[in-house]
Short mmCIF file of C-alpha atoms and ligand atoms in Angstrom, two decimals:
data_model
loop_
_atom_site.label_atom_id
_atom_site.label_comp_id
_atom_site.label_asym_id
_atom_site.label_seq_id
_atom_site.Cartn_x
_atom_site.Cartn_y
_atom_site.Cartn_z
CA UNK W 11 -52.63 78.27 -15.09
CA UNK W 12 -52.55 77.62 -19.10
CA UNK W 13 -48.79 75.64 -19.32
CA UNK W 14 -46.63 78.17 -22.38
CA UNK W 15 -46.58 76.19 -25.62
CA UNK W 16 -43.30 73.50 -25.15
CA UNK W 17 -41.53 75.24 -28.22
CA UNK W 18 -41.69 78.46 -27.13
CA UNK W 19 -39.50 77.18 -23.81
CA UNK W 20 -37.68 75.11 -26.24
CA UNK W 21 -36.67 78.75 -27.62
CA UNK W 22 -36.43 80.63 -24.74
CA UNK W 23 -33.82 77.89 -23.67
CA UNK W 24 -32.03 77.75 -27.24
CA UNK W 25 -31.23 81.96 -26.18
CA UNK W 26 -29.72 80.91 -22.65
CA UNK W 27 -32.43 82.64 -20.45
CA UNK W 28 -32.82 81.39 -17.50
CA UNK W 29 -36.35 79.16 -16.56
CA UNK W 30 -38.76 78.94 -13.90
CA UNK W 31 -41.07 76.00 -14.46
CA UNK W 32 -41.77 74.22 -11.29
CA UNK W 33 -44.89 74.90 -10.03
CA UNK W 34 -42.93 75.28 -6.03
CA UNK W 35 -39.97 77.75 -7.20
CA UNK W 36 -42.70 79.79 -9.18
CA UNK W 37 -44.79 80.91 -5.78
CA UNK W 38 -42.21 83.90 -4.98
CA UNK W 39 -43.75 85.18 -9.07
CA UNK W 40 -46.99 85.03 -8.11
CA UNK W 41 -46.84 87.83 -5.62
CA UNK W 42 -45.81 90.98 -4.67
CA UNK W 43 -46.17 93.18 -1.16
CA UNK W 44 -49.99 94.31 -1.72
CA UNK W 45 -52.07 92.84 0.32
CA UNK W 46 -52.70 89.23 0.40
CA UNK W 47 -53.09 88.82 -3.95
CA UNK W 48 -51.58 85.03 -5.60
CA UNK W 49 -51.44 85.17 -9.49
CA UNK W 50 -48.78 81.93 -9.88
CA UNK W 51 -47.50 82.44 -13.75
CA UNK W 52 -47.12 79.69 -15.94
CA UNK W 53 -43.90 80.57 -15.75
CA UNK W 54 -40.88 82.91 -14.85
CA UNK W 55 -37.68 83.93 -17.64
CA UNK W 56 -34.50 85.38 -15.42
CA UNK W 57 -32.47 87.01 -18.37
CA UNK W 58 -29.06 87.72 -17.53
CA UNK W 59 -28.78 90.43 -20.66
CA UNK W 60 -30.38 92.87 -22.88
CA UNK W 61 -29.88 90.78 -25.71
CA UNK W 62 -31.34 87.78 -23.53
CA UNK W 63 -34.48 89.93 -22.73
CA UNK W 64 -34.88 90.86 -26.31
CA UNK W 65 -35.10 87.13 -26.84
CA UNK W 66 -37.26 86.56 -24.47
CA UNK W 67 -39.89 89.06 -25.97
CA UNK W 68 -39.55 88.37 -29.10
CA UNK W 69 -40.64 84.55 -28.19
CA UNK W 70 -43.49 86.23 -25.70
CA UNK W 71 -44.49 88.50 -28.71
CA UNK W 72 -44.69 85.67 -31.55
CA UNK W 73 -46.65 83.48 -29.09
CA UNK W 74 -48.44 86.42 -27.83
CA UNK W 75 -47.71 85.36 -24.23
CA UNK W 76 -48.57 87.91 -21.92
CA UNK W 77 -45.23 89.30 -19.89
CA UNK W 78 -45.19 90.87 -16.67
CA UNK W 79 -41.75 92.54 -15.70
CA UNK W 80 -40.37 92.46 -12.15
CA UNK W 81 -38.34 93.54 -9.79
CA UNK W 82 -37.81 92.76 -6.18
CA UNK W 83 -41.14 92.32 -6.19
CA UNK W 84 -41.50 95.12 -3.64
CA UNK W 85 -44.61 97.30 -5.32
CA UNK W 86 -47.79 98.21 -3.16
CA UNK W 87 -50.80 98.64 -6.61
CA UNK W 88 -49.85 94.88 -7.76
CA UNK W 89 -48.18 96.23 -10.99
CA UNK W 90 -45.71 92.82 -10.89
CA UNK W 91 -48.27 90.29 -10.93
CA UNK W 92 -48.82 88.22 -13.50
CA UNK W 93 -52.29 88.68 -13.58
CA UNK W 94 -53.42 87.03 -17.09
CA UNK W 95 -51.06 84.45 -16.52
CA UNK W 96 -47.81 83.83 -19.04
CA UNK W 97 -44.53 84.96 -17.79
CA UNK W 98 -43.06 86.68 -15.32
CA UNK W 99 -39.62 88.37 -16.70
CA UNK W 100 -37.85 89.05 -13.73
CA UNK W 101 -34.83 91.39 -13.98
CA UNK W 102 -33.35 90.07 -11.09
CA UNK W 103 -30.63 88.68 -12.77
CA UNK W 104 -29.48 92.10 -14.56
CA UNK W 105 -27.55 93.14 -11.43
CA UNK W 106 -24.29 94.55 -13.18
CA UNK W 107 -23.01 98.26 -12.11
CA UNK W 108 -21.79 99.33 -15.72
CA UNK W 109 -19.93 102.33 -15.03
CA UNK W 110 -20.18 105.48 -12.85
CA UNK W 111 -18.39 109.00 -14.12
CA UNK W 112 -17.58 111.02 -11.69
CA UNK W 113 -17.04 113.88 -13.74
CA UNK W 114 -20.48 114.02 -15.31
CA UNK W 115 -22.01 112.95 -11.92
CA UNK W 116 -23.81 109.91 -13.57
CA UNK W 117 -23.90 106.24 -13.29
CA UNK W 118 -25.05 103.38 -15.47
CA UNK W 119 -26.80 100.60 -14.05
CA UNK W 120 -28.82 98.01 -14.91
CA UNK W 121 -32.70 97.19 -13.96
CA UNK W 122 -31.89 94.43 -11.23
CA UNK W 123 -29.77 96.59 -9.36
CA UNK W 124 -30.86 97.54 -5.95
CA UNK W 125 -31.63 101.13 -5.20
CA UNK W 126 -29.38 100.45 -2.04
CA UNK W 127 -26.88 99.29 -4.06
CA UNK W 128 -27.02 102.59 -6.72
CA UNK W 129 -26.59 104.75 -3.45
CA UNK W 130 -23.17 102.85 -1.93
CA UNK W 131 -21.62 103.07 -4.77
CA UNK W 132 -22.61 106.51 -5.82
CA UNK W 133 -21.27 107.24 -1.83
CA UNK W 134 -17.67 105.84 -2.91
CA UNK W 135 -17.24 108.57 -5.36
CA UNK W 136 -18.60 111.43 -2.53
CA UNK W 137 -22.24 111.28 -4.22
CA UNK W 138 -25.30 109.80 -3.38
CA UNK W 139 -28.50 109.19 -5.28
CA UNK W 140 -31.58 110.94 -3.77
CA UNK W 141 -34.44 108.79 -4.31
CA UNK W 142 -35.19 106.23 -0.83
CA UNK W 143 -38.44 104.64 -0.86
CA UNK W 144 -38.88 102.74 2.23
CA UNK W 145 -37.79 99.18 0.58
CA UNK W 146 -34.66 100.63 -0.83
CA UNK W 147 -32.59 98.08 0.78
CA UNK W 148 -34.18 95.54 -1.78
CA UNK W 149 -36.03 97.18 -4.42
CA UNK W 150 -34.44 97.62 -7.71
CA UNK W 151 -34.12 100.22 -9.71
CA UNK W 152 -36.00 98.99 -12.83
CA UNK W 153 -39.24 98.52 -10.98
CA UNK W 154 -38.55 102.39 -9.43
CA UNK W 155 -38.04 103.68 -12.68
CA UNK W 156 -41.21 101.50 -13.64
CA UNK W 157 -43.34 102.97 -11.17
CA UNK W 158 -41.16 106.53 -10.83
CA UNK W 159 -41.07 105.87 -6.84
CA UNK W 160 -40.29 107.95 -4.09
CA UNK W 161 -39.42 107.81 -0.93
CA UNK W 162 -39.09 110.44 2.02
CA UNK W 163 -36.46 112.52 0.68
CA UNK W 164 -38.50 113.27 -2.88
CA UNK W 165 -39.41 116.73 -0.40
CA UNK W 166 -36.61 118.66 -1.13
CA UNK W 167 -34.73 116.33 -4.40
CA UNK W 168 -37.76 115.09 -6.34
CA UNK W 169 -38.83 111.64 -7.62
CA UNK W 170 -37.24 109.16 -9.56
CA UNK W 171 -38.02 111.01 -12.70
CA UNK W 172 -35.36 113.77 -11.87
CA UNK W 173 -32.42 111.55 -12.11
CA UNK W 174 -33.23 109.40 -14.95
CA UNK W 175 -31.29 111.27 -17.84
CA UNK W 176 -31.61 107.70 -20.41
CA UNK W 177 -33.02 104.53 -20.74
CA UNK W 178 -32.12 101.11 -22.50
CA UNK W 179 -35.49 99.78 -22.90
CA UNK W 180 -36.94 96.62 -24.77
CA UNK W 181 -40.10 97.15 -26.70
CA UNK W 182 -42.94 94.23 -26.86
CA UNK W 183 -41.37 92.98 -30.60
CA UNK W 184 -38.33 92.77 -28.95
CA UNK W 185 -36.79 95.58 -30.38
CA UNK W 186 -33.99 97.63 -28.74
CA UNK W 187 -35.26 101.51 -27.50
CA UNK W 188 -32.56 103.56 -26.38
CA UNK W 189 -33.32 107.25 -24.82
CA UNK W 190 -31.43 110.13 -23.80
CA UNK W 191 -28.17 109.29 -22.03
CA UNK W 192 -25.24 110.95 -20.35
CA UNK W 193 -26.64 114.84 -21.43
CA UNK W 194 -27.94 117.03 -18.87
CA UNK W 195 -29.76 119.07 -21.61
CA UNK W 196 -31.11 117.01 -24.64
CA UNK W 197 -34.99 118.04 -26.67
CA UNK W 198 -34.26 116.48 -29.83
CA UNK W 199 -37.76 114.68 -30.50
CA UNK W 200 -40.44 113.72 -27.83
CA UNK W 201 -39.08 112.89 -24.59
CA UNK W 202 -39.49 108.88 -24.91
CA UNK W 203 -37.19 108.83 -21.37
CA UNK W 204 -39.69 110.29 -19.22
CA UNK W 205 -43.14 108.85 -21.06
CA UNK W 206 -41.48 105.44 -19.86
CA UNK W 207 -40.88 106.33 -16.48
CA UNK W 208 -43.76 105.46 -14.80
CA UNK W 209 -45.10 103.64 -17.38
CA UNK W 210 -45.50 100.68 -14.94
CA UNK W 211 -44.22 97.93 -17.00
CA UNK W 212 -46.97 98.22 -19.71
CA UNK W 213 -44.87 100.43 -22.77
CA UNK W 214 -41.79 98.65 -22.43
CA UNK W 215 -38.92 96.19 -20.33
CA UNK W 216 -36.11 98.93 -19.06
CA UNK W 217 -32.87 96.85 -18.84
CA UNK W 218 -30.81 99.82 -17.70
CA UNK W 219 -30.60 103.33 -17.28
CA UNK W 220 -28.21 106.06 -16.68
CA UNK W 221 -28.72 108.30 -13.63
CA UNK W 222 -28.07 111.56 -12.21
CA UNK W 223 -26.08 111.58 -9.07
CA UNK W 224 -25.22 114.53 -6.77
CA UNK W 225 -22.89 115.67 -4.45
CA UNK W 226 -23.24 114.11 -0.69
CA UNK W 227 -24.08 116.61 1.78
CA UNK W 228 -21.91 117.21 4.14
CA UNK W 229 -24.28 117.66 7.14
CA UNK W 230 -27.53 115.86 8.03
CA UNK W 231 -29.74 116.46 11.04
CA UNK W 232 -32.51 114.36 11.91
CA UNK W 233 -35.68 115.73 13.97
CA UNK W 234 -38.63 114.15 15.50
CA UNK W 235 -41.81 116.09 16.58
CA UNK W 236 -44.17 114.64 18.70
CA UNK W 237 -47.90 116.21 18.85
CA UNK W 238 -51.51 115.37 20.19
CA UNK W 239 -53.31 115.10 17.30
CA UNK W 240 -52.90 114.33 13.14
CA UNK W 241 -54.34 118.10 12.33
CA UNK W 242 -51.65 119.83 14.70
CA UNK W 243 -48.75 118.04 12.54
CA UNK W 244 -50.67 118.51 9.04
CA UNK W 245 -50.84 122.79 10.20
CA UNK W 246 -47.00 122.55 11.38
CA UNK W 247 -46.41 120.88 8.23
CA UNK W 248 -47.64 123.91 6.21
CA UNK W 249 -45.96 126.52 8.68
CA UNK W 250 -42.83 124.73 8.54
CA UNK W 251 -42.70 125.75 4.43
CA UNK W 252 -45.06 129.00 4.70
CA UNK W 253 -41.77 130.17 6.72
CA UNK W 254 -39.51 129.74 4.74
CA UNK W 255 -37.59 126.49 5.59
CA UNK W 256 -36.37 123.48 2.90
CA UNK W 257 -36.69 120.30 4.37
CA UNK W 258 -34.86 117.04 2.89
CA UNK W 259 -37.61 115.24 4.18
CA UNK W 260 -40.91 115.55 5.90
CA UNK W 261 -42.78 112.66 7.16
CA UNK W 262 -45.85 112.49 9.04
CA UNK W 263 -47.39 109.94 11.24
CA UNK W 264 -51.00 109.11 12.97
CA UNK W 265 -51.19 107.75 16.26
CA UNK W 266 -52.31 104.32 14.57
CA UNK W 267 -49.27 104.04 12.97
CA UNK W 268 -47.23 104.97 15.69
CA UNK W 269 -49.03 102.17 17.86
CA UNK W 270 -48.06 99.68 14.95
CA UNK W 271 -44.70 100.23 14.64
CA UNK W 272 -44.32 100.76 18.62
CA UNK W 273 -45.21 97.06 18.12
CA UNK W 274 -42.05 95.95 16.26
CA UNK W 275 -39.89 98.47 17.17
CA UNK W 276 -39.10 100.45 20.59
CA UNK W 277 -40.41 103.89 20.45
CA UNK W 278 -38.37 106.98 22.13
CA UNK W 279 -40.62 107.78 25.05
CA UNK W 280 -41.80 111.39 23.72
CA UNK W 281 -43.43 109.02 20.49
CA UNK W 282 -45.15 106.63 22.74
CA UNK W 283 -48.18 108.53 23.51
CA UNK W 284 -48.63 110.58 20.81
CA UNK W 285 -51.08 111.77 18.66
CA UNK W 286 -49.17 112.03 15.57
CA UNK W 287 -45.23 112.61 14.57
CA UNK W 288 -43.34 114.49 12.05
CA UNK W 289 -39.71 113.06 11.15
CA UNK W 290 -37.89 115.45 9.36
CA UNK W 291 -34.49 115.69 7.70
CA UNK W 292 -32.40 118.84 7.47
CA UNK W 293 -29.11 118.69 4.83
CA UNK W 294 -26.43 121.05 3.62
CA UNK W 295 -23.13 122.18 4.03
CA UNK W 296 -23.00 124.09 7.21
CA UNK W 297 -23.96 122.60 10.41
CA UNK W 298 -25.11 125.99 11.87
CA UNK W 299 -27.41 126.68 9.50
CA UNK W 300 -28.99 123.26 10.04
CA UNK W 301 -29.25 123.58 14.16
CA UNK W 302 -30.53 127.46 13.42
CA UNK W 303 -33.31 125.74 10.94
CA UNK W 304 -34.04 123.14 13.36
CA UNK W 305 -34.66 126.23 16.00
CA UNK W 306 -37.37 127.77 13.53
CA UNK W 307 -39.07 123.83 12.92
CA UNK W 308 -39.17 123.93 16.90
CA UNK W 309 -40.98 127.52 17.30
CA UNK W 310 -43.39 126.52 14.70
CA UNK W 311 -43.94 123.19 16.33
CA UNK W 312 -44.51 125.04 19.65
CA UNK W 313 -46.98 127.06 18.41
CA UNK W 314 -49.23 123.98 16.96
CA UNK W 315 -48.95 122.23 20.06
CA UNK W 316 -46.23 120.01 19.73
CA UNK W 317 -44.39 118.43 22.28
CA UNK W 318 -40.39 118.54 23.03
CA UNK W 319 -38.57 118.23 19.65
CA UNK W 320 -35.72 115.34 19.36
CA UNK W 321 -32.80 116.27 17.79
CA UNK W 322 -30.12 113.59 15.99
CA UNK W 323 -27.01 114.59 14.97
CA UNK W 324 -25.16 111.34 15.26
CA UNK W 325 -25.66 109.14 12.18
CA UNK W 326 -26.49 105.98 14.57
CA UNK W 327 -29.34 107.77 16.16
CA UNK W 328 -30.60 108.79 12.97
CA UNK W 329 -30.57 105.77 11.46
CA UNK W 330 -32.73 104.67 14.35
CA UNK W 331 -35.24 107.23 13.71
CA UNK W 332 -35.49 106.65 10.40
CA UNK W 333 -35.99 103.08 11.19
CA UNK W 334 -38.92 103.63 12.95
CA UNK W 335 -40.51 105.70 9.94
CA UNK W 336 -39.43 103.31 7.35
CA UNK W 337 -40.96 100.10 9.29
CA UNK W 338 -44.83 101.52 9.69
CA UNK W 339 -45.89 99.68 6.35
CA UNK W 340 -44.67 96.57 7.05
CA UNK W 341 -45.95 97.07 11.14
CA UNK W 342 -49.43 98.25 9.56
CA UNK W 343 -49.26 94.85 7.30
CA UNK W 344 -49.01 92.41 10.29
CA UNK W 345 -51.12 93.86 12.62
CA UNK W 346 -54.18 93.73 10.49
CA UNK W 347 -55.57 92.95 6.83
CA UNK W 348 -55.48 96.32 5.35
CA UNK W 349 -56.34 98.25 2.21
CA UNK W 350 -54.06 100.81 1.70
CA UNK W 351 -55.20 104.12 -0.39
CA UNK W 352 -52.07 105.95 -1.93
CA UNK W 353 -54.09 109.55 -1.90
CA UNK W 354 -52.24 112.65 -3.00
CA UNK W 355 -53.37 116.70 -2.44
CA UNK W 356 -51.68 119.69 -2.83
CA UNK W 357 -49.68 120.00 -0.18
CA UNK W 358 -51.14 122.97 1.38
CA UNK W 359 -54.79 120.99 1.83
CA UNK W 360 -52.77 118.42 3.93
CA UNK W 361 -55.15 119.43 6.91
CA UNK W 362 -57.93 119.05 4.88
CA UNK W 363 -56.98 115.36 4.18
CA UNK W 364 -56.37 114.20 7.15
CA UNK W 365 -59.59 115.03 8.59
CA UNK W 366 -61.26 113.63 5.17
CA UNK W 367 -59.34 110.64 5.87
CA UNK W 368 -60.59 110.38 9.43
CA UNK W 369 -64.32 111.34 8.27
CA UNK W 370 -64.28 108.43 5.58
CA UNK W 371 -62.99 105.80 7.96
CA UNK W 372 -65.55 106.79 10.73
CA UNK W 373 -68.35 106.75 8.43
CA UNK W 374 -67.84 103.50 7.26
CA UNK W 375 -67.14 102.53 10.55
CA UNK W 376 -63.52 101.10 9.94
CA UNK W 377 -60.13 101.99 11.79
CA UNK W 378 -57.42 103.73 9.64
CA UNK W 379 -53.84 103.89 9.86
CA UNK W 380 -52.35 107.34 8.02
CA UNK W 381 -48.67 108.31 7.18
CA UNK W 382 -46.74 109.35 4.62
CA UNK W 383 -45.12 112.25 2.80
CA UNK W 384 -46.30 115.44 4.14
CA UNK W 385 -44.21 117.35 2.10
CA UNK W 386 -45.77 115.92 -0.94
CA UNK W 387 -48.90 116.44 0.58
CA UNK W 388 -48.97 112.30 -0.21
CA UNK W 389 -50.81 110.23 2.48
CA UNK W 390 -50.86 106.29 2.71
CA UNK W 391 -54.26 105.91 4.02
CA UNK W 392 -54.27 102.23 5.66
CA UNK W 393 -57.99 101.01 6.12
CA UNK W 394 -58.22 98.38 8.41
CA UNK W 395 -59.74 95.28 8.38
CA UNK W 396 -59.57 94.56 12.46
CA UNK W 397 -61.92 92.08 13.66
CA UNK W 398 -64.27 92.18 11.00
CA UNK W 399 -65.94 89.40 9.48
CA UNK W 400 -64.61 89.38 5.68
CA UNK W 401 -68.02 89.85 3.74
CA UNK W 402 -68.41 92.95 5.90
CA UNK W 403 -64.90 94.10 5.42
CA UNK W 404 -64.88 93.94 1.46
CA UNK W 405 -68.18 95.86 1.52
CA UNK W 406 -67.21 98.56 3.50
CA UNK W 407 -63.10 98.85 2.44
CA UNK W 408 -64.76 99.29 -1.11
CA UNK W 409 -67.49 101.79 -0.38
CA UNK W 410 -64.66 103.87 1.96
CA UNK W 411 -62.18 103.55 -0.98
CA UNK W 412 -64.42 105.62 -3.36
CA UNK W 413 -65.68 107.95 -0.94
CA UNK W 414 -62.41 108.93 0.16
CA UNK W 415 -61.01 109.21 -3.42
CA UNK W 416 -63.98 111.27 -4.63
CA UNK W 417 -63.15 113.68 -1.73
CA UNK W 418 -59.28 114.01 -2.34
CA UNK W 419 -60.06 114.60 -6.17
CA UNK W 420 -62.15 117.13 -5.15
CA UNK W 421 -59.54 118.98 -2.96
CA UNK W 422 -57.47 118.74 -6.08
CA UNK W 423 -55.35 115.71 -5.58
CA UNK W 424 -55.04 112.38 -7.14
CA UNK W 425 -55.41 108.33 -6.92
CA UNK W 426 -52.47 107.60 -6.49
CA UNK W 427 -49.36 109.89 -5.32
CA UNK W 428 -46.19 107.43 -5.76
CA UNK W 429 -47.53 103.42 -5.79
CA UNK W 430 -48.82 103.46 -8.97
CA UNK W 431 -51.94 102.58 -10.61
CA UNK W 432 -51.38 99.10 -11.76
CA UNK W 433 -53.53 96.38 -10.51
CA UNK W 434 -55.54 97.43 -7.46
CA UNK W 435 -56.40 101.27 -8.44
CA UNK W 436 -57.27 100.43 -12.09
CA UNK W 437 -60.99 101.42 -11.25
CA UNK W 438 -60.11 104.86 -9.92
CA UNK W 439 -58.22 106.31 -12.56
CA UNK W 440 -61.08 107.96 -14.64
CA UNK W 441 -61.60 110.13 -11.27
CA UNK W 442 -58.40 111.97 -12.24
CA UNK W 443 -57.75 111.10 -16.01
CA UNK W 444 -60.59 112.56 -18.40
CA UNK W 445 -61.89 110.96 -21.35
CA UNK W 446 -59.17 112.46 -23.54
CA UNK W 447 -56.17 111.90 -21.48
CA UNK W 448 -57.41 108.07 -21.46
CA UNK W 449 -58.02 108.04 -25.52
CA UNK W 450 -54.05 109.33 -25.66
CA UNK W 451 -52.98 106.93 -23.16
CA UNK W 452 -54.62 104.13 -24.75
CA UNK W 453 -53.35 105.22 -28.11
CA UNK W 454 -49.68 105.34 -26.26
CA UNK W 455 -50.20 101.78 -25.56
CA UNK W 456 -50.82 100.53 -28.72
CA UNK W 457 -47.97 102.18 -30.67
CA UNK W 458 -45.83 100.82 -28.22
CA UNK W 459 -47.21 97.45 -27.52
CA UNK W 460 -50.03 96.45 -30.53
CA UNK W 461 -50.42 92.95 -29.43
CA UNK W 462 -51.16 94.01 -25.58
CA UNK W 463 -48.53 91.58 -24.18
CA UNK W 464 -46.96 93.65 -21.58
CA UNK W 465 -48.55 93.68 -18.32
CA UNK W 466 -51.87 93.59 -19.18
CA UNK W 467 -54.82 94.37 -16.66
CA UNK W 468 -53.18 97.11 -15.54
CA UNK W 469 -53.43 100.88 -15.58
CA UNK W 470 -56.80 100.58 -17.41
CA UNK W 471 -59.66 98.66 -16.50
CA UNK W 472 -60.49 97.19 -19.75
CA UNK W 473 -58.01 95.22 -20.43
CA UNK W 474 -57.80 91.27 -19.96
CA UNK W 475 -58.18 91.04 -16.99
CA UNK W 476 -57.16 87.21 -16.19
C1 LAC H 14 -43.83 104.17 2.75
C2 LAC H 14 -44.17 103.27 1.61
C3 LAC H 14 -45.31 102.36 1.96
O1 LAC H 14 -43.99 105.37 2.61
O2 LAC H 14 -44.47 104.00 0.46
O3 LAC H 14 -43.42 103.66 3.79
ZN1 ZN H 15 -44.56 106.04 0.79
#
């Protein structure tokens, strides 16, 4: 890895940031949680402040170094590795709670924070924050406002998007970009607050944002359906909202992802067997509303087959549930090398993707391991790599990838429902984005970043690529 020029450190170090040189402490920069992927940086800058991370861009920018932001380091496309080398800028260290209003519902917080963290202390005021990908424990909320994650209960409250009401934001110069803020209601000039969510590191560094929080619900019932095959679930899934009912979550399981995380974690006997599970949440105010909802989810799921329905009401034995929904990825990760496809449909042609899914795999003859959001009609498609040998495996993970993209485009969906783009889906993007969305989005990224120093080689695939 090219060493950064000694008197660009020597500046970095003359504006207090923090430095990573050593070759040993820099391994944790190098990756992230997709698949097996090592890009070491030349090095890592921890600043501990907005003016500290304007510093540190503004030295990145006059050496054009290349820069790529992180968080926990959490993300499943590779958008945090330092792929062409250069820094890492790790936000880690931006970990301060700045304020939270009860009265306008909103709290200020900067990038490092976890998303965990945003939640408890949202809770101490009687409000929560909605947005729960499965690593919300660790991940921060810089790198979910990066990548506009989600998590199960996106269902009924939305994305990350819907609670970001203003950013604090450091452009590639080094220049300060503050959006929106504390106003619920605010069009005065394009909406630069939203463009950057999502934006996957490449537009700009977010130091801190203010969010939207909401009232915690009083009630919260947890349900588990167990049935014989991934199509029954996918058609209860649709009958579940074609009648009328408003999940807070709906999550949906194969039987290969059952088996992995019946590997790590014990399984209630009713899930052991089974061909597929829906976990679903049910909130609001008044618990017999929730039990009379959970009676309709239970008709439906008797008419598409499904087995006895468990019902949580105790927030102990939820929690366990929930456990066993939120470990699959990591339970999928050890048991085999995998390649995980982040496809999106309507949610109505759920059905249709999960037997596209299961077409794709067997036609390339590789096992597949599917869950996800079945609300969002957004399935984490888990090829695996099993006992082949690794020539074999590449070949055939690659030639499944594009077959199975080309047929969830065609039912209307997209490349990639909440991981992002960034490193590993780079090549599937024109699939979903035509030749002018790409020409705006290109043009995007040069107003914001001429030089190209933020997070290159990703999003597009013709950037450096390292
Ligand atoms: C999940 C992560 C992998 O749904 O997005 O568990
Ligand atoms: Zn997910």
């Amino acid at each position: 890895m090219r060493a950064l020029p000694a008197d660009a450190l020597a500046a970095l170090r003359a504006a207090g940031v923090e430095l990573v040189t050593d070759g040993a402490l820099l391994e944790r920069f190098g990756h992230d949680e997709t698949e097996g992927f090592r890009f070491p940086p030349a090095a890592a800058a921890l600043p501990a402040s907005t003016a500290q991370i304007q510093a540190t861009l503004r030295v990145a920018s006059r050496h054009r170094i290349p820069v790529a932001p992180r968080g926990a380091g959490t993300g499943l496309s590779g958008g945090a590795l330092p792929v062409a080398g250069g820094l890492v800028l790790g936000l880690e260290r931006m970990n301060r709670i700045r304020g939270l209003d009860r009265r306008n519902a909103t709290i200020d917080v900067e990038a490092g924070v976890t998303v965990a963290a945003v939640d408890a202390a949202a809770n101490e005021a009687g409000l929560f924050y909605p947005p729960d990908p499965a690593s919300r424990e660790s991940c921060q909320i810089g790198g979910n406002i990066a990548e506009d994650s989600a998590g199960p209960r996106s269902c009924k409250y939305g994305t990350t998007r819907r609670f970001v009401l203003g950013l604090e934001a450091v452009l590639a110069d080094g220049s300060l970009l503050r959006t929106g803020g504390a106003n619920r209601k605010d069009v005065a000039g394009y909406n630069l607050t939203q463009l950057l969510v999502g934006s996957e590191g490449t537009l700009a560094v977010v130091a801190a944002a203010t969010l939207r929080l909401l009232p915690v619900p009083r009630e919260r019932l947890t349900l588990v359906l167990p049935f014989p095959a991934l199509e029954s679930a996918a058609s209860a899934v649709e009958e579940i909202f074609a009648t009328g009912n408003e999940p807070a979550a709906c999550e949906i399981l194969d039987h290969a992802a059952l088996a992995a995380v019946g590997g790590t974690l014990e399984l209630p006997p009713a899930l052991a067997g089974a061909g597929a599970a829906l976990f679903l949440e049910l909130d609001g105010e008044d618990p017999d509303a929730l039990l009379r909802g959970a009676e309709r989810i239970a008709a439906v799921a008797e008419r598409c087959d499904g087995g006895e329905v468990l019902v949580a009401q105790d927030p102990a034995d939820q929690r366990r549930l929930w456990r066993i929904r939120r470990g699959v990825a990591e339970a999928v990760k050890h048991r085999s090398v995998y390649k995980e496809a982040d496809t999106v449909v309507p949610r109505a042609r759920l059905a249709d993707l999960v037997r596209a899914a299961h077409d794709v795999a067997a036609a390339h003859g590789l096992e597949a391991a599917c869950y996800g959001h079945a609300a969002d009609g957004n399935l984490h498609v888990n090829l695996l790599r099993g006992a082949l040998p690794p020539d074999e495996w590449e070949a055939r993970r690659d030639a499944a990838e594009l077959d199975l993209f080309e047929r969830v485009v065609a039912l209307g969906g997209s490349v990639t429902g909440e991981h992002g783009v960034g490193w590993t889906q780079r090549r599937f993007l024109p699939l979903v984005a035509s030749g002018a969305s790409l020409r705006v989005q290109r043009a995007l990224k040069a107003a914001f970043d001429p030089a190209g120093i933020l997070n290159p080689g990703k999003v597009f695939t013709d950037e450096a690529d390292g």
